[in-house]
XYZ file of C-alpha atoms in Angstrom:
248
model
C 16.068 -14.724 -21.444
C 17.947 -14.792 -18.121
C 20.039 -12.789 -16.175
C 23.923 -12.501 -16.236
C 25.974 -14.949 -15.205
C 28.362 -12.939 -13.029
C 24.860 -11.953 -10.897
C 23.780 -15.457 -10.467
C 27.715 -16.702 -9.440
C 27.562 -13.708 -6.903
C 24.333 -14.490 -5.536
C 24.247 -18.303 -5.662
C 23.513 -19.025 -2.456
C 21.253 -15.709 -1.220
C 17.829 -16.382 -0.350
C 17.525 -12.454 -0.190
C 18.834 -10.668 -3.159
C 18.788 -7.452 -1.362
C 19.786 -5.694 1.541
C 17.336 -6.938 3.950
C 18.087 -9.757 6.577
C 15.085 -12.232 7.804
C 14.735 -10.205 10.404
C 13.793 -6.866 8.159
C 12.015 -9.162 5.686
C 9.551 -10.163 8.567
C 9.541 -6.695 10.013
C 8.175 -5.508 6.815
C 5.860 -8.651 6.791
C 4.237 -7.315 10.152
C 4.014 -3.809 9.173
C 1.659 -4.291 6.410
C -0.566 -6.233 8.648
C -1.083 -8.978 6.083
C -4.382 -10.844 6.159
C -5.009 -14.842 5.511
C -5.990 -15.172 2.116
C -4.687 -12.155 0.606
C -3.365 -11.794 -2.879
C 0.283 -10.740 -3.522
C 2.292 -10.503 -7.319
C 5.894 -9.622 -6.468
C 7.629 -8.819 -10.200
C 11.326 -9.447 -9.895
C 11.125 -12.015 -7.479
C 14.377 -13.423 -7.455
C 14.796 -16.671 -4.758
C 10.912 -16.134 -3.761
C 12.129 -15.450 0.266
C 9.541 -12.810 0.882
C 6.702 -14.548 -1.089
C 7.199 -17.659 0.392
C 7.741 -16.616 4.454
C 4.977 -14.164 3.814
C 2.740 -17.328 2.755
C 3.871 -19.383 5.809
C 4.002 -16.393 8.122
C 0.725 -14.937 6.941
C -0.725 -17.092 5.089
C -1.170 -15.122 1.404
C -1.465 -16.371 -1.890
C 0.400 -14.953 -4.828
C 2.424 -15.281 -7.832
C 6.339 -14.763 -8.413
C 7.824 -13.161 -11.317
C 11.422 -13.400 -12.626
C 13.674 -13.628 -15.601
C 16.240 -15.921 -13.825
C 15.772 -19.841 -14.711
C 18.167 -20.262 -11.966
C 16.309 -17.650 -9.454
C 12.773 -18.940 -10.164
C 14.146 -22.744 -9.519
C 15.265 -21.984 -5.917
C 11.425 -20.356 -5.579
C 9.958 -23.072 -6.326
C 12.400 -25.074 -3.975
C 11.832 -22.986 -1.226
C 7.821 -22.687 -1.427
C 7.661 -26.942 -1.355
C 10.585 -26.495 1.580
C 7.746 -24.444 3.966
C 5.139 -26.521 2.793
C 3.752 -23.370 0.559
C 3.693 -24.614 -2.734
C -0.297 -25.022 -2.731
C 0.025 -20.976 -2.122
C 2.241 -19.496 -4.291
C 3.944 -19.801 -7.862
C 6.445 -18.816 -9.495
C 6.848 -17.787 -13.436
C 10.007 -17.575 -15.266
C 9.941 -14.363 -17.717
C 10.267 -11.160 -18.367
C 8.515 -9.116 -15.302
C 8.824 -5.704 -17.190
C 5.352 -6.689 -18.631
C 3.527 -8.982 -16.794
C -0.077 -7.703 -15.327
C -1.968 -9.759 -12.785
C -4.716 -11.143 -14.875
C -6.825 -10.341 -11.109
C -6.049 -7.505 -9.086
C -3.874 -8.623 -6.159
C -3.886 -6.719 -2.906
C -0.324 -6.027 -2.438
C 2.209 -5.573 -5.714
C 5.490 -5.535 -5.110
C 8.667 -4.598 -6.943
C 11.643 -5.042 -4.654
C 15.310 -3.725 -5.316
C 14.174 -3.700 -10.082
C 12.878 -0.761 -10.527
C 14.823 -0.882 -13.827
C 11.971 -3.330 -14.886
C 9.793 -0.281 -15.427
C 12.248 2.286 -16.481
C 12.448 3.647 -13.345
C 10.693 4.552 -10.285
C 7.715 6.202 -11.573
C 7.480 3.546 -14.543
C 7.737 0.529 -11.977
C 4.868 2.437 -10.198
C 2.683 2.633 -12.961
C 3.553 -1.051 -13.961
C 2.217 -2.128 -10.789
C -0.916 0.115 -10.317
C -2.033 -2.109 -13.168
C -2.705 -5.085 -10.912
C -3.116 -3.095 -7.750
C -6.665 -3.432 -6.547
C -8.075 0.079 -5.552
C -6.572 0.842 -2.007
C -4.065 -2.247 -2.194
C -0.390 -1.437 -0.960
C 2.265 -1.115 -3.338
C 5.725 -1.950 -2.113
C 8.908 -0.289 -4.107
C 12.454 -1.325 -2.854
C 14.901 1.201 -4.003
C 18.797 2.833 -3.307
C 19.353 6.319 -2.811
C 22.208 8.323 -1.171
C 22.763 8.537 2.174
C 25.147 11.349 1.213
C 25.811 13.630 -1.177
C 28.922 11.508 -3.524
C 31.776 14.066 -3.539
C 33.609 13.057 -6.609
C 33.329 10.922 -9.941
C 34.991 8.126 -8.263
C 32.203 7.515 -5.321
C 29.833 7.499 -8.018
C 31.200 5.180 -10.202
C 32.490 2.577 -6.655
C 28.453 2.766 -6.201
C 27.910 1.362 -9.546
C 25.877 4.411 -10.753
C 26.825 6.672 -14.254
C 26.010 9.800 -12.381
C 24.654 11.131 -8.829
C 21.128 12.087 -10.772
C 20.684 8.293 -11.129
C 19.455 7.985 -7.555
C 17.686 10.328 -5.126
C 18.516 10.957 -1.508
C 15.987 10.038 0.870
C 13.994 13.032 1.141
C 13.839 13.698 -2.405
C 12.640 9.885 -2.992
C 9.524 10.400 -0.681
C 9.047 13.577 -2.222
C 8.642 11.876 -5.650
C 6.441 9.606 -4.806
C 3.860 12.452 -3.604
C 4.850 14.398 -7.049
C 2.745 11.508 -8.730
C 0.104 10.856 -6.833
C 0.667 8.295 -3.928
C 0.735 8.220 -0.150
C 3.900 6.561 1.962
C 2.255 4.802 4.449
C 5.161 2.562 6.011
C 9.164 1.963 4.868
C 11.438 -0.440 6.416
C 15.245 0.593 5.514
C 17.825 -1.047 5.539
C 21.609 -0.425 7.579
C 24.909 -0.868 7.407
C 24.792 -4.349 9.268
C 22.245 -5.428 6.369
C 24.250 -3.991 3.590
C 27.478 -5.855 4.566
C 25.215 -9.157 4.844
C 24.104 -8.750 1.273
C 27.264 -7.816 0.131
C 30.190 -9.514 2.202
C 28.004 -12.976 1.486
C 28.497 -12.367 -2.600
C 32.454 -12.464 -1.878
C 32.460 -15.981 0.026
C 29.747 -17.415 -3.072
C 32.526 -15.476 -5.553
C 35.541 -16.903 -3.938
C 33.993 -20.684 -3.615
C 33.089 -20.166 -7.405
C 36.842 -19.265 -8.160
C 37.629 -22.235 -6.940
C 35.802 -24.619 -8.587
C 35.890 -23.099 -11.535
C 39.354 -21.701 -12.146
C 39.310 -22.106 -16.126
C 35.971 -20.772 -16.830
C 36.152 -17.891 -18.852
C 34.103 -15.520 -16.956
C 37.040 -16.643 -14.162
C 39.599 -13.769 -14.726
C 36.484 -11.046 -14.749
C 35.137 -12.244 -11.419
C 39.155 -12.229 -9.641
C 39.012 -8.708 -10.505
C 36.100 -8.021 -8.814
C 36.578 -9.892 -5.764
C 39.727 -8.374 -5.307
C 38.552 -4.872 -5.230
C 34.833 -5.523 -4.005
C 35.308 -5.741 0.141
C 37.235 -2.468 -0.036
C 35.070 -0.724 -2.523
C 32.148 -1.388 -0.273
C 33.987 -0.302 3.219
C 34.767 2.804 1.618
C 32.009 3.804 -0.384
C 28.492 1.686 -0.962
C 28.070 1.331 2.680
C 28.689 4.886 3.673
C 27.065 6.591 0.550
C 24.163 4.300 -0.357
C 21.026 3.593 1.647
C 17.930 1.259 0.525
C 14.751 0.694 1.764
C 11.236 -0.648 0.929
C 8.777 1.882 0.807
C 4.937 1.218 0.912
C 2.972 3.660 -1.172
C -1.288 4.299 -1.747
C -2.684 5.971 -4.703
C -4.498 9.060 -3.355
């Protein structure tokens, strides 16, 4: 059980495996006005950035959740780097299950939504170990506009333009079944081309090294066409954001 290896070679040295910067990460952090000794379960939690800096920054307890081996080693790295490790922990496995075996005060599913089936299935996954009136935190794409064309779709790595919402429609669904927005931090161009222009140095310093792997000829192909595919279409169709819901 792990993930791909052409994610993990693209994202090898991301701390953030989104597209938030530190800065937006903390924003987000402050919004919520987190409180010492709070309880947090993020599910998906990749590199562990926001569960650790939330733990040194605000000083929460909580528990990460991811199928990477490779992901959930450079958590655990990171929480004993800020001196966290006596806060937070991190389990390798498959997060499309996993329950808090105590409700937490914040659950979180950040940029895996697919974890749950979808939106409304990752929201239901979490309301499981949401205490009543904790903050739920869903980081998702939609379209910042309309695709015109098969091709814009497809550059955006989706099978059709029903597979995301546009903004409005997003926060609409999220009142369709049953739950208040009470804050969102999105993300912007600047942040998208962080995210994604730092997956073509990792990609190119992989090619490198490893020039005869066989996964080598797949990952020249994308490289080649990635910066241009995301000038043209990912950062001027897609948007993301983390939005913070209540059950009503």
């Amino acid at each position: 059980m792990d993930l791909p290896r052409t994610f993990t070679i693209r994202e090898s040295e991301h701390r953030i495996h989104n597209p938030f910067d530190e800065r937006k990460l903390a924003d987000l952090g402050a919004a919520l006005h987190l409180k010492p000794g709070m309880r947090m379960l993020d599910l998906a939690s990749g590199s562990g950035e926001m569960l650790c800096s939330w733990a040194r920054d605000h000083r929460l307890t909580g528990t990460g959740v991811d199928v990477s081996t490779a992901f959930t080693a450079k958590a655990r790295a990171r929480a004993a780097e800020l001196d966290v490790a006596e806060q937070v922990s991190f389990v390798h496995g498959d997060a499309s299950g996993y329950v808090s075996s105590e409700p937490v005060d914040v659950a979180a599913c950040i940029g895996a939504t697919w974890i749950g089936g979808g939106v409304a299935g990752t929201i239901e996954l979490l309301r499981r170990s949401l205490r009543p009136g904790g903050l739920m935190l869903i980081g998702e794409p939609f379209w910042r506009k309309t695709p015109p064309d098969r091709e814009t779709v497809t550059a955006c790595h989706m099978g059709s333009r029903d597979d995301l919402f546009a903004l409005p429609g997003l926060v609409a669904h999220f009142g369709r079944i049953g739950y208040d927005q009470v804050e969102m931090v999105l993300a912007d161009q600047d942040s998208w081309d962080r995210y994604a222009a730092a997956q073509w140095l990792n990609t190119r310093r992989w090619l490198d090294q490893n020039p005869e792997d066989e996964l080598a000829a797949q990952m020249r192909a994308e490289l080649t066409a990635a910066p241009l595919q995301h000038i043209l279409y990912q950062r001027e169709y897609l948007g993301w954001g983390v939005f913070v819901l209540m059950a009503r």
